[in-house]
């Protein structure tokens, strides 16, 4: 069982969240973000921690953020380190099989993880989840994330699922809290009070 120590002292918001994120080696995290700059700070810290730990990092990201992320990765990491970072367009995951097709998404995920795990290194994932419709079906989203949660737990990996606050209704927010062990915002990090798994 993974032990997590939460940092209780008052700190600048990003440092507080990053320190808690650093202490995790495995787990499924629902990240509800507001500010793009803070979001990117957390994303690069996630990559830094993974590279320092000798892990492979899979980033599934929005097309609008890809140029910034690829440029920063090029600047921050050596060629050898970059071989451990895979960055993919989230369009390939969330839209290629129709809007938010669970089977297609999980198929892409399994294929990427098979490729990344070939050298037996741990893999950590960060996914910026989006959809084309005004709002996805809450039960469909919950089913997808519950299946993902099963996979993350079984593989003992660390996985962040990032959602923009602007795209979340109260119903979606509640559904997501039930299928992620941890909840993160730009300035907080905690256990989910409504997570259903023992």
PDB file of C-alpha atoms in Angstrom:
ATOM      1  CA  UNK A   1       0.000   0.000   0.000  1.00  0.00           C
ATOM      2  CA  UNK A   2       1.295   3.439  -0.978  1.00  0.00           C
ATOM      3  CA  UNK A   3       1.857   5.888   1.839  1.00  0.00           C
ATOM      4  CA  UNK A   4       1.406   9.566   1.109  1.00  0.00           C
ATOM      5  CA  UNK A   5       2.440  12.413   3.361  1.00  0.00           C
ATOM      6  CA  UNK A   6       0.549  15.624   2.814  1.00  0.00           C
ATOM      7  CA  UNK A   7       2.390  18.885   3.355  1.00  0.00           C
ATOM      8  CA  UNK A   8       0.352  20.961   5.782  1.00  0.00           C
ATOM      9  CA  UNK A   9       2.408  24.099   6.183  1.00  0.00           C
ATOM     10  CA  UNK A  10       1.487  27.188   4.190  1.00  0.00           C
ATOM     11  CA  UNK A  11       3.497  27.389   0.958  1.00  0.00           C
ATOM     12  CA  UNK A  12       3.160  29.114  -2.391  1.00  0.00           C
ATOM     13  CA  UNK A  13       0.352  27.286  -4.169  1.00  0.00           C
ATOM     14  CA  UNK A  14       2.334  25.505  -6.854  1.00  0.00           C
ATOM     15  CA  UNK A  15       5.031  24.356  -4.427  1.00  0.00           C
ATOM     16  CA  UNK A  16       2.388  22.891  -2.099  1.00  0.00           C
ATOM     17  CA  UNK A  17       0.737  20.872  -4.857  1.00  0.00           C
ATOM     18  CA  UNK A  18       4.009  19.796  -6.470  1.00  0.00           C
ATOM     19  CA  UNK A  19       5.445  18.588  -3.136  1.00  0.00           C
ATOM     20  CA  UNK A  20       2.390  16.373  -2.641  1.00  0.00           C
ATOM     21  CA  UNK A  21       2.612  15.147  -6.216  1.00  0.00           C
ATOM     22  CA  UNK A  22       6.323  14.334  -5.686  1.00  0.00           C
ATOM     23  CA  UNK A  23       5.540  12.014  -2.784  1.00  0.00           C
ATOM     24  CA  UNK A  24       3.358   9.698  -4.889  1.00  0.00           C
ATOM     25  CA  UNK A  25       4.780   6.736  -6.759  1.00  0.00           C
ATOM     26  CA  UNK A  26       1.431   5.369  -7.893  1.00  0.00           C
ATOM     27  CA  UNK A  27      -2.201   6.435  -7.971  1.00  0.00           C
ATOM     28  CA  UNK A  28      -4.971   7.877 -10.123  1.00  0.00           C
ATOM     29  CA  UNK A  29      -5.307  11.664  -9.850  1.00  0.00           C
ATOM     30  CA  UNK A  30      -8.166  13.861 -11.035  1.00  0.00           C
ATOM     31  CA  UNK A  31      -6.708  17.321 -11.728  1.00  0.00           C
ATOM     32  CA  UNK A  32      -9.300  20.082 -12.146  1.00  0.00           C
ATOM     33  CA  UNK A  33      -7.365  23.107 -13.409  1.00  0.00           C
ATOM     34  CA  UNK A  34      -8.192  26.795 -13.979  1.00  0.00           C
ATOM     35  CA  UNK A  35      -4.969  28.576 -14.918  1.00  0.00           C
ATOM     36  CA  UNK A  36      -2.968  27.481 -17.950  1.00  0.00           C
ATOM     37  CA  UNK A  37       0.357  28.735 -16.539  1.00  0.00           C
ATOM     38  CA  UNK A  38      -0.099  26.807 -13.288  1.00  0.00           C
ATOM     39  CA  UNK A  39      -1.267  23.774 -15.265  1.00  0.00           C
ATOM     40  CA  UNK A  40       1.928  23.816 -17.330  1.00  0.00           C
ATOM     41  CA  UNK A  41       4.067  24.285 -14.196  1.00  0.00           C
ATOM     42  CA  UNK A  42       2.511  21.137 -12.699  1.00  0.00           C
ATOM     43  CA  UNK A  43       2.894  19.237 -15.969  1.00  0.00           C
ATOM     44  CA  UNK A  44       6.626  20.030 -16.230  1.00  0.00           C
ATOM     45  CA  UNK A  45       7.176  19.135 -12.583  1.00  0.00           C
ATOM     46  CA  UNK A  46       5.456  15.809 -13.267  1.00  0.00           C
ATOM     47  CA  UNK A  47       7.832  15.189 -16.195  1.00  0.00           C
ATOM     48  CA  UNK A  48      10.898  16.301 -14.155  1.00  0.00           C
ATOM     49  CA  UNK A  49      10.031  13.944 -11.298  1.00  0.00           C
ATOM     50  CA  UNK A  50       9.493  11.047 -13.704  1.00  0.00           C
ATOM     51  CA  UNK A  51      12.786  11.572 -15.511  1.00  0.00           C
ATOM     52  CA  UNK A  52      14.713  11.909 -12.217  1.00  0.00           C
ATOM     53  CA  UNK A  53      13.093   8.651 -11.043  1.00  0.00           C
ATOM     54  CA  UNK A  54      14.147   6.797 -14.198  1.00  0.00           C
ATOM     55  CA  UNK A  55      10.579   6.420 -15.446  1.00  0.00           C
ATOM     56  CA  UNK A  56       9.096   6.712 -18.912  1.00  0.00           C
ATOM     57  CA  UNK A  57       6.580   9.564 -19.236  1.00  0.00           C
ATOM     58  CA  UNK A  58       3.532   9.522 -21.523  1.00  0.00           C
ATOM     59  CA  UNK A  59       1.901  12.919 -22.109  1.00  0.00           C
ATOM     60  CA  UNK A  60      -1.477  13.006 -23.889  1.00  0.00           C
ATOM     61  CA  UNK A  61      -2.037  16.690 -24.566  1.00  0.00           C
ATOM     62  CA  UNK A  62      -4.278  19.195 -26.293  1.00  0.00           C
ATOM     63  CA  UNK A  63      -3.218  20.353 -29.749  1.00  0.00           C
ATOM     64  CA  UNK A  64      -3.113  23.974 -28.583  1.00  0.00           C
ATOM     65  CA  UNK A  65      -0.564  23.155 -25.854  1.00  0.00           C
ATOM     66  CA  UNK A  66       1.628  20.778 -27.876  1.00  0.00           C
ATOM     67  CA  UNK A  67       3.961  23.414 -29.420  1.00  0.00           C
ATOM     68  CA  UNK A  68       4.725  24.964 -25.989  1.00  0.00           C
ATOM     69  CA  UNK A  69       5.296  21.575 -24.368  1.00  0.00           C
ATOM     70  CA  UNK A  70       7.477  20.218 -27.167  1.00  0.00           C
ATOM     71  CA  UNK A  71       9.608  23.376 -27.163  1.00  0.00           C
ATOM     72  CA  UNK A  72      10.098  23.274 -23.374  1.00  0.00           C
ATOM     73  CA  UNK A  73      10.916  19.553 -23.422  1.00  0.00           C
ATOM     74  CA  UNK A  74      13.508  20.246 -26.136  1.00  0.00           C
ATOM     75  CA  UNK A  75      15.066  23.015 -23.991  1.00  0.00           C
ATOM     76  CA  UNK A  76      14.916  21.300 -20.591  1.00  0.00           C
ATOM     77  CA  UNK A  77      15.929  17.718 -21.310  1.00  0.00           C
ATOM     78  CA  UNK A  78      18.898  16.051 -22.962  1.00  0.00           C
ATOM     79  CA  UNK A  79      18.457  13.890 -26.040  1.00  0.00           C
ATOM     80  CA  UNK A  80      18.799  10.776 -23.888  1.00  0.00           C
ATOM     81  CA  UNK A  81      16.155  12.038 -21.435  1.00  0.00           C
ATOM     82  CA  UNK A  82      13.802  12.951 -24.296  1.00  0.00           C
ATOM     83  CA  UNK A  83      13.837   9.310 -25.386  1.00  0.00           C
ATOM     84  CA  UNK A  84      11.917   8.589 -22.160  1.00  0.00           C
ATOM     85  CA  UNK A  85       9.201  11.166 -22.921  1.00  0.00           C
ATOM     86  CA  UNK A  86       6.394  10.378 -25.367  1.00  0.00           C
ATOM     87  CA  UNK A  87       4.068  13.256 -26.268  1.00  0.00           C
ATOM     88  CA  UNK A  88       0.898  12.533 -28.249  1.00  0.00           C
ATOM     89  CA  UNK A  89      -2.004  14.612 -29.483  1.00  0.00           C
ATOM     90  CA  UNK A  90      -5.112  13.974 -27.389  1.00  0.00           C
ATOM     91  CA  UNK A  91      -7.190  14.184 -30.594  1.00  0.00           C
ATOM     92  CA  UNK A  92      -5.867  10.704 -31.448  1.00  0.00           C
ATOM     93  CA  UNK A  93      -7.222   9.426 -28.156  1.00  0.00           C
ATOM     94  CA  UNK A  94     -10.490  11.257 -27.614  1.00  0.00           C
ATOM     95  CA  UNK A  95     -11.857  12.024 -31.098  1.00  0.00           C
ATOM     96  CA  UNK A  96     -10.498   9.507 -33.639  1.00  0.00           C
ATOM     97  CA  UNK A  97     -13.201   6.886 -32.871  1.00  0.00           C
ATOM     98  CA  UNK A  98     -15.995   9.428 -32.571  1.00  0.00           C
ATOM     99  CA  UNK A  99     -16.429  11.780 -29.655  1.00  0.00           C
ATOM    100  CA  UNK A 100     -15.118  10.073 -26.512  1.00  0.00           C
ATOM    101  CA  UNK A 101     -15.304   6.412 -27.543  1.00  0.00           C
ATOM    102  CA  UNK A 102     -14.124   4.463 -24.480  1.00  0.00           C
ATOM    103  CA  UNK A 103     -13.018   1.381 -26.440  1.00  0.00           C
ATOM    104  CA  UNK A 104     -10.918   3.454 -28.876  1.00  0.00           C
ATOM    105  CA  UNK A 105      -9.334   5.525 -26.084  1.00  0.00           C
ATOM    106  CA  UNK A 106      -8.357   2.474 -24.046  1.00  0.00           C
ATOM    107  CA  UNK A 107      -7.034   0.764 -27.191  1.00  0.00           C
ATOM    108  CA  UNK A 108      -4.688   3.710 -27.875  1.00  0.00           C
ATOM    109  CA  UNK A 109      -3.642   3.768 -24.221  1.00  0.00           C
ATOM    110  CA  UNK A 110      -2.860   0.031 -24.109  1.00  0.00           C
ATOM    111  CA  UNK A 111      -0.876   0.254 -27.372  1.00  0.00           C
ATOM    112  CA  UNK A 112       1.211   3.197 -26.109  1.00  0.00           C
ATOM    113  CA  UNK A 113       1.894   1.530 -22.774  1.00  0.00           C
ATOM    114  CA  UNK A 114       2.985  -1.705 -24.482  1.00  0.00           C
ATOM    115  CA  UNK A 115       5.502   0.279 -26.540  1.00  0.00           C
ATOM    116  CA  UNK A 116       6.730   2.252 -23.528  1.00  0.00           C
ATOM    117  CA  UNK A 117       7.074  -0.713 -21.160  1.00  0.00           C
ATOM    118  CA  UNK A 118       9.296  -2.751 -23.467  1.00  0.00           C
ATOM    119  CA  UNK A 119      12.401  -1.916 -21.414  1.00  0.00           C
ATOM    120  CA  UNK A 120      10.618  -2.817 -18.118  1.00  0.00           C
ATOM    121  CA  UNK A 121      10.725   0.734 -16.758  1.00  0.00           C
ATOM    122  CA  UNK A 122       7.852   2.236 -14.801  1.00  0.00           C
ATOM    123  CA  UNK A 123       5.532   4.477 -16.796  1.00  0.00           C
ATOM    124  CA  UNK A 124       3.740   7.574 -15.525  1.00  0.00           C
ATOM    125  CA  UNK A 125       0.989   9.211 -17.573  1.00  0.00           C
ATOM    126  CA  UNK A 126      -0.560  12.672 -17.828  1.00  0.00           C
ATOM    127  CA  UNK A 127      -3.691  13.102 -19.950  1.00  0.00           C
ATOM    128  CA  UNK A 128      -5.443  16.358 -20.788  1.00  0.00           C
ATOM    129  CA  UNK A 129      -8.978  15.021 -21.313  1.00  0.00           C
ATOM    130  CA  UNK A 130     -11.248  16.844 -23.762  1.00  0.00           C
ATOM    131  CA  UNK A 131     -14.343  16.145 -25.858  1.00  0.00           C
ATOM    132  CA  UNK A 132     -16.058  17.717 -28.865  1.00  0.00           C
ATOM    133  CA  UNK A 133     -19.644  17.845 -27.617  1.00  0.00           C
ATOM    134  CA  UNK A 134     -20.944  20.430 -25.137  1.00  0.00           C
ATOM    135  CA  UNK A 135     -20.803  17.801 -22.422  1.00  0.00           C
ATOM    136  CA  UNK A 136     -20.118  14.054 -22.539  1.00  0.00           C
ATOM    137  CA  UNK A 137     -22.469  11.568 -20.987  1.00  0.00           C
ATOM    138  CA  UNK A 138     -21.527  11.456 -17.291  1.00  0.00           C
ATOM    139  CA  UNK A 139     -22.012   7.680 -17.073  1.00  0.00           C
ATOM    140  CA  UNK A 140     -19.855   7.111 -20.162  1.00  0.00           C
ATOM    141  CA  UNK A 141     -17.090   9.310 -18.744  1.00  0.00           C
ATOM    142  CA  UNK A 142     -17.347   7.579 -15.379  1.00  0.00           C
ATOM    143  CA  UNK A 143     -17.173   4.144 -17.062  1.00  0.00           C
ATOM    144  CA  UNK A 144     -14.051   5.179 -18.986  1.00  0.00           C
ATOM    145  CA  UNK A 145     -12.339   6.576 -15.877  1.00  0.00           C
ATOM    146  CA  UNK A 146     -13.368   3.567 -13.761  1.00  0.00           C
ATOM    147  CA  UNK A 147     -11.785   1.250 -16.357  1.00  0.00           C
ATOM    148  CA  UNK A 148      -8.697   3.476 -16.397  1.00  0.00           C
ATOM    149  CA  UNK A 149      -8.602   3.377 -12.591  1.00  0.00           C
ATOM    150  CA  UNK A 150      -8.650  -0.432 -12.622  1.00  0.00           C
ATOM    151  CA  UNK A 151      -5.730  -0.398 -15.069  1.00  0.00           C
ATOM    152  CA  UNK A 152      -3.726   2.172 -13.066  1.00  0.00           C
ATOM    153  CA  UNK A 153      -4.214   0.204  -9.832  1.00  0.00           C
ATOM    154  CA  UNK A 154      -3.348  -3.124 -11.493  1.00  0.00           C
ATOM    155  CA  UNK A 155      -0.188  -1.708 -13.085  1.00  0.00           C
ATOM    156  CA  UNK A 156       0.827   0.222  -9.913  1.00  0.00           C
ATOM    157  CA  UNK A 157       1.417   3.359 -11.955  1.00  0.00           C
ATOM    158  CA  UNK A 158       0.940   7.090 -11.469  1.00  0.00           C
ATOM    159  CA  UNK A 159      -1.624   8.675 -13.768  1.00  0.00           C
ATOM    160  CA  UNK A 160      -2.974  12.247 -13.853  1.00  0.00           C
ATOM    161  CA  UNK A 161      -6.237  12.998 -15.680  1.00  0.00           C
ATOM    162  CA  UNK A 162      -6.467  16.763 -16.233  1.00  0.00           C
ATOM    163  CA  UNK A 163      -9.764  18.521 -16.942  1.00  0.00           C
ATOM    164  CA  UNK A 164     -10.377  22.225 -17.480  1.00  0.00           C
ATOM    165  CA  UNK A 165     -12.853  23.652 -14.937  1.00  0.00           C
ATOM    166  CA  UNK A 166     -14.578  25.385 -17.827  1.00  0.00           C
ATOM    167  CA  UNK A 167     -15.638  22.033 -19.309  1.00  0.00           C
ATOM    168  CA  UNK A 168     -16.954  20.455 -16.093  1.00  0.00           C
ATOM    169  CA  UNK A 169     -20.531  20.507 -14.863  1.00  0.00           C
ATOM    170  CA  UNK A 170     -21.269  19.612 -11.205  1.00  0.00           C
ATOM    171  CA  UNK A 171     -22.495  16.183 -12.390  1.00  0.00           C
ATOM    172  CA  UNK A 172     -19.244  15.460 -14.267  1.00  0.00           C
ATOM    173  CA  UNK A 173     -17.154  16.738 -11.362  1.00  0.00           C
ATOM    174  CA  UNK A 174     -18.964  14.436  -8.945  1.00  0.00           C
ATOM    175  CA  UNK A 175     -18.589  11.439 -11.285  1.00  0.00           C
ATOM    176  CA  UNK A 176     -14.845  12.069 -11.647  1.00  0.00           C
ATOM    177  CA  UNK A 177     -14.285  12.308  -7.880  1.00  0.00           C
ATOM    178  CA  UNK A 178     -15.806   8.832  -7.503  1.00  0.00           C
ATOM    179  CA  UNK A 179     -13.282   7.144  -9.817  1.00  0.00           C
ATOM    180  CA  UNK A 180     -10.024   8.854  -8.789  1.00  0.00           C
ATOM    181  CA  UNK A 181      -8.272   8.223  -5.481  1.00  0.00           C
ATOM    182  CA  UNK A 182      -6.775  11.739  -5.401  1.00  0.00           C
ATOM    183  CA  UNK A 183      -8.140  15.159  -6.328  1.00  0.00           C
ATOM    184  CA  UNK A 184      -5.845  18.009  -7.322  1.00  0.00           C
ATOM    185  CA  UNK A 185      -6.516  21.624  -8.243  1.00  0.00           C
ATOM    186  CA  UNK A 186      -4.102  24.418  -9.122  1.00  0.00           C
ATOM    187  CA  UNK A 187      -3.559  24.998  -5.400  1.00  0.00           C
ATOM    188  CA  UNK A 188      -4.667  21.884  -3.505  1.00  0.00           C
ATOM    189  CA  UNK A 189      -4.105  18.137  -3.279  1.00  0.00           C
ATOM    190  CA  UNK A 190      -6.169  15.643  -1.270  1.00  0.00           C
ATOM    191  CA  UNK A 191      -7.711  12.199  -1.085  1.00  0.00           C
ATOM    192  CA  UNK A 192     -11.069  12.021  -2.851  1.00  0.00           C
ATOM    193  CA  UNK A 193     -13.856  11.785  -0.269  1.00  0.00           C
ATOM    194  CA  UNK A 194     -16.148   9.969  -2.723  1.00  0.00           C
ATOM    195  CA  UNK A 195     -13.717   7.453  -4.232  1.00  0.00           C
ATOM    196  CA  UNK A 196     -15.557   4.122  -4.322  1.00  0.00           C
ATOM    197  CA  UNK A 197     -12.767   1.537  -4.330  1.00  0.00           C
ATOM    198  CA  UNK A 198     -11.617  -0.012  -1.040  1.00  0.00           C
TER     199      UNK A 198
END
